[in-house]
CSV table of C-alpha atoms in Angstrom, one decimal:
chain,number,residue,atom,x,y,z
A,284,MET,CA,23.0,-214.9,-79.1
A,285,THR,CA,20.4,-216.9,-77.5
A,286,ASP,CA,16.9,-215.7,-76.8
A,287,SER,CA,15.4,-216.6,-73.5
A,288,GLN,CA,12.2,-218.7,-73.7
A,289,SER,CA,9.0,-217.1,-72.9
A,290,GLN,CA,7.9,-217.3,-69.3
A,291,TYR,CA,4.3,-217.1,-70.4
A,292,THR,CA,2.2,-220.1,-71.4
A,293,SER,CA,-0.3,-219.9,-74.2
A,294,GLU,CA,-3.1,-220.0,-71.6
A,295,GLN,CA,-1.8,-216.9,-69.9
A,296,LEU,CA,-1.4,-215.1,-73.3
A,297,SER,CA,-5.0,-215.8,-74.3
A,298,SER,CA,-6.7,-214.4,-71.2
A,299,ARG,CA,-9.6,-212.1,-71.6
A,300,ILE,CA,-10.5,-209.0,-69.7
A,301,ARG,CA,-13.6,-209.6,-67.7
A,302,LEU,CA,-16.4,-207.1,-67.2
A,303,PRO,CA,-16.4,-205.7,-63.7
A,304,GLY,CA,-19.2,-206.9,-61.4
A,305,VAL,CA,-20.3,-203.3,-60.8
A,306,ALA,CA,-21.3,-203.0,-64.4
A,307,THR,CA,-23.4,-206.1,-64.2
A,308,GLY,CA,-25.1,-204.8,-61.1
A,309,LEU,CA,-25.7,-201.4,-62.8
A,310,PHE,CA,-27.3,-203.2,-65.8
A,311,VAL,CA,-29.6,-205.1,-63.4
A,312,VAL,CA,-30.5,-202.0,-61.3
A,313,SER,CA,-31.0,-199.4,-64.0
A,314,PRO,CA,-34.1,-200.9,-65.7
A,315,VAL,CA,-35.8,-201.2,-62.3
A,316,LEU,CA,-35.0,-197.6,-61.4
A,317,LEU,CA,-36.1,-196.4,-64.8
A,318,LEU,CA,-39.4,-198.2,-64.6
A,319,PHE,CA,-40.3,-197.3,-61.0
A,320,GLY,CA,-39.0,-193.7,-61.4
A,321,TRP,CA,-41.2,-193.3,-64.6
A,322,GLN,CA,-44.2,-194.8,-62.9
A,323,ILE,CA,-43.8,-192.6,-59.7
A,324,LEU,CA,-43.2,-189.5,-61.8
A,325,MET,CA,-46.2,-190.1,-64.1
A,326,GLY,CA,-48.4,-190.8,-61.1
A,327,THR,CA,-48.2,-187.1,-60.2
A,328,SER,CA,-49.4,-186.0,-63.6
A,329,SER,CA,-53.1,-185.9,-62.5
A,330,ARG,CA,-52.0,-183.7,-59.5
A,331,ARG,CA,-50.2,-180.9,-61.5
A,332,PHE,CA,-46.8,-182.4,-60.8
A,333,PHE,CA,-45.1,-180.3,-58.0
A,334,ASP,CA,-48.3,-178.5,-56.9
A,335,GLY,CA,-50.2,-181.6,-55.7
A,336,ALA,CA,-47.4,-184.1,-54.8
A,337,PRO,CA,-44.0,-182.4,-54.5
A,338,PHE,CA,-42.3,-185.3,-52.7
A,339,GLN,CA,-43.7,-187.9,-55.1
A,340,ALA,CA,-42.6,-185.9,-58.1
A,341,SER,CA,-39.1,-185.3,-56.7
A,342,LEU,CA,-38.7,-189.0,-55.8
A,343,GLY,CA,-39.8,-190.1,-59.3
A,344,THR,CA,-37.4,-187.6,-60.9
A,345,VAL,CA,-34.5,-188.6,-58.7
A,346,MET,CA,-35.1,-192.3,-59.4
A,347,LEU,CA,-35.4,-191.7,-63.1
A,348,LEU,CA,-32.2,-189.7,-63.2
A,349,VAL,CA,-30.3,-192.3,-61.1
A,350,GLY,CA,-31.5,-195.0,-63.5
A,351,VAL,CA,-30.3,-193.1,-66.5
A,352,ALA,CA,-26.9,-192.4,-64.8
A,353,SER,CA,-26.4,-196.0,-63.8
A,354,LEU,CA,-27.3,-197.2,-67.4
A,355,LEU,CA,-24.8,-194.7,-68.9
A,356,THR,CA,-22.1,-195.7,-66.4
A,357,ALA,CA,-22.6,-199.4,-67.2
A,358,LEU,CA,-22.3,-198.6,-70.9
A,359,VAL,CA,-19.2,-196.6,-70.4
A,360,LEU,CA,-17.6,-199.5,-68.4
A,361,VAL,CA,-18.5,-201.9,-71.2
A,362,GLY,CA,-16.9,-199.5,-73.8
A,363,VAL,CA,-13.7,-199.1,-71.7
A,364,ARG,CA,-13.5,-202.9,-71.3
A,365,ALA,CA,-13.9,-203.4,-75.1
A,366,VAL,CA,-11.1,-200.8,-75.9
A,367,ALA,CA,-8.8,-202.4,-73.3
A,368,GLN,CA,-9.5,-205.8,-74.7
A,369,GLN,CA,-8.6,-204.7,-78.2
A,370,GLN,CA,-5.3,-203.2,-77.0
A,371,VAL,CA,-4.5,-206.4,-75.1
A,372,ASP,CA,-5.3,-208.5,-78.2
A,373,VAL,CA,-3.0,-206.3,-80.3
A,374,LEU,CA,-0.2,-206.5,-77.8
A,375,LEU,CA,-0.5,-210.3,-77.5
A,376,GLN,CA,-0.4,-210.7,-81.3
A,377,VAL,CA,2.7,-208.6,-81.4
A,378,GLU,CA,4.3,-210.8,-78.7
A,379,ARG,CA,3.3,-214.0,-80.5
A,380,ASP,CA,4.7,-212.7,-83.8
A,381,ARG,CA,8.0,-211.7,-82.0
A,382,TYR,CA,8.4,-215.2,-80.4
A,383,ALA,CA,7.4,-216.9,-83.7
A,384,GLN,CA,10.0,-214.9,-85.6
A,385,ALA,CA,12.7,-215.5,-82.9
A,386,ALA,CA,11.9,-219.3,-83.0
A,387,GLY,CA,12.2,-219.3,-86.8
A,388,GLU,CA,15.6,-217.7,-86.8
């Protein structure tokens, strides 16, 4: 029996999974939101938080929480990409071994 040749070139088999652009954007936006949210929220500390400046305290809290959520989302995306890349690497290694074994027979 003859084995058909691989339709994939070595360049296609060595491709990497790229990080989504959304994750990069979240990594850029999250420190800004964290910093400004913290500053706005701490600016209300001399006014007894919600008693003296309820909108400012609410805005600072929301910005701080959105910054935390965006940072966590970006980290989850990086983790998912790393797991997917490991799986792709394992599958590619299995395919290369299979073709090397078939070529050696």
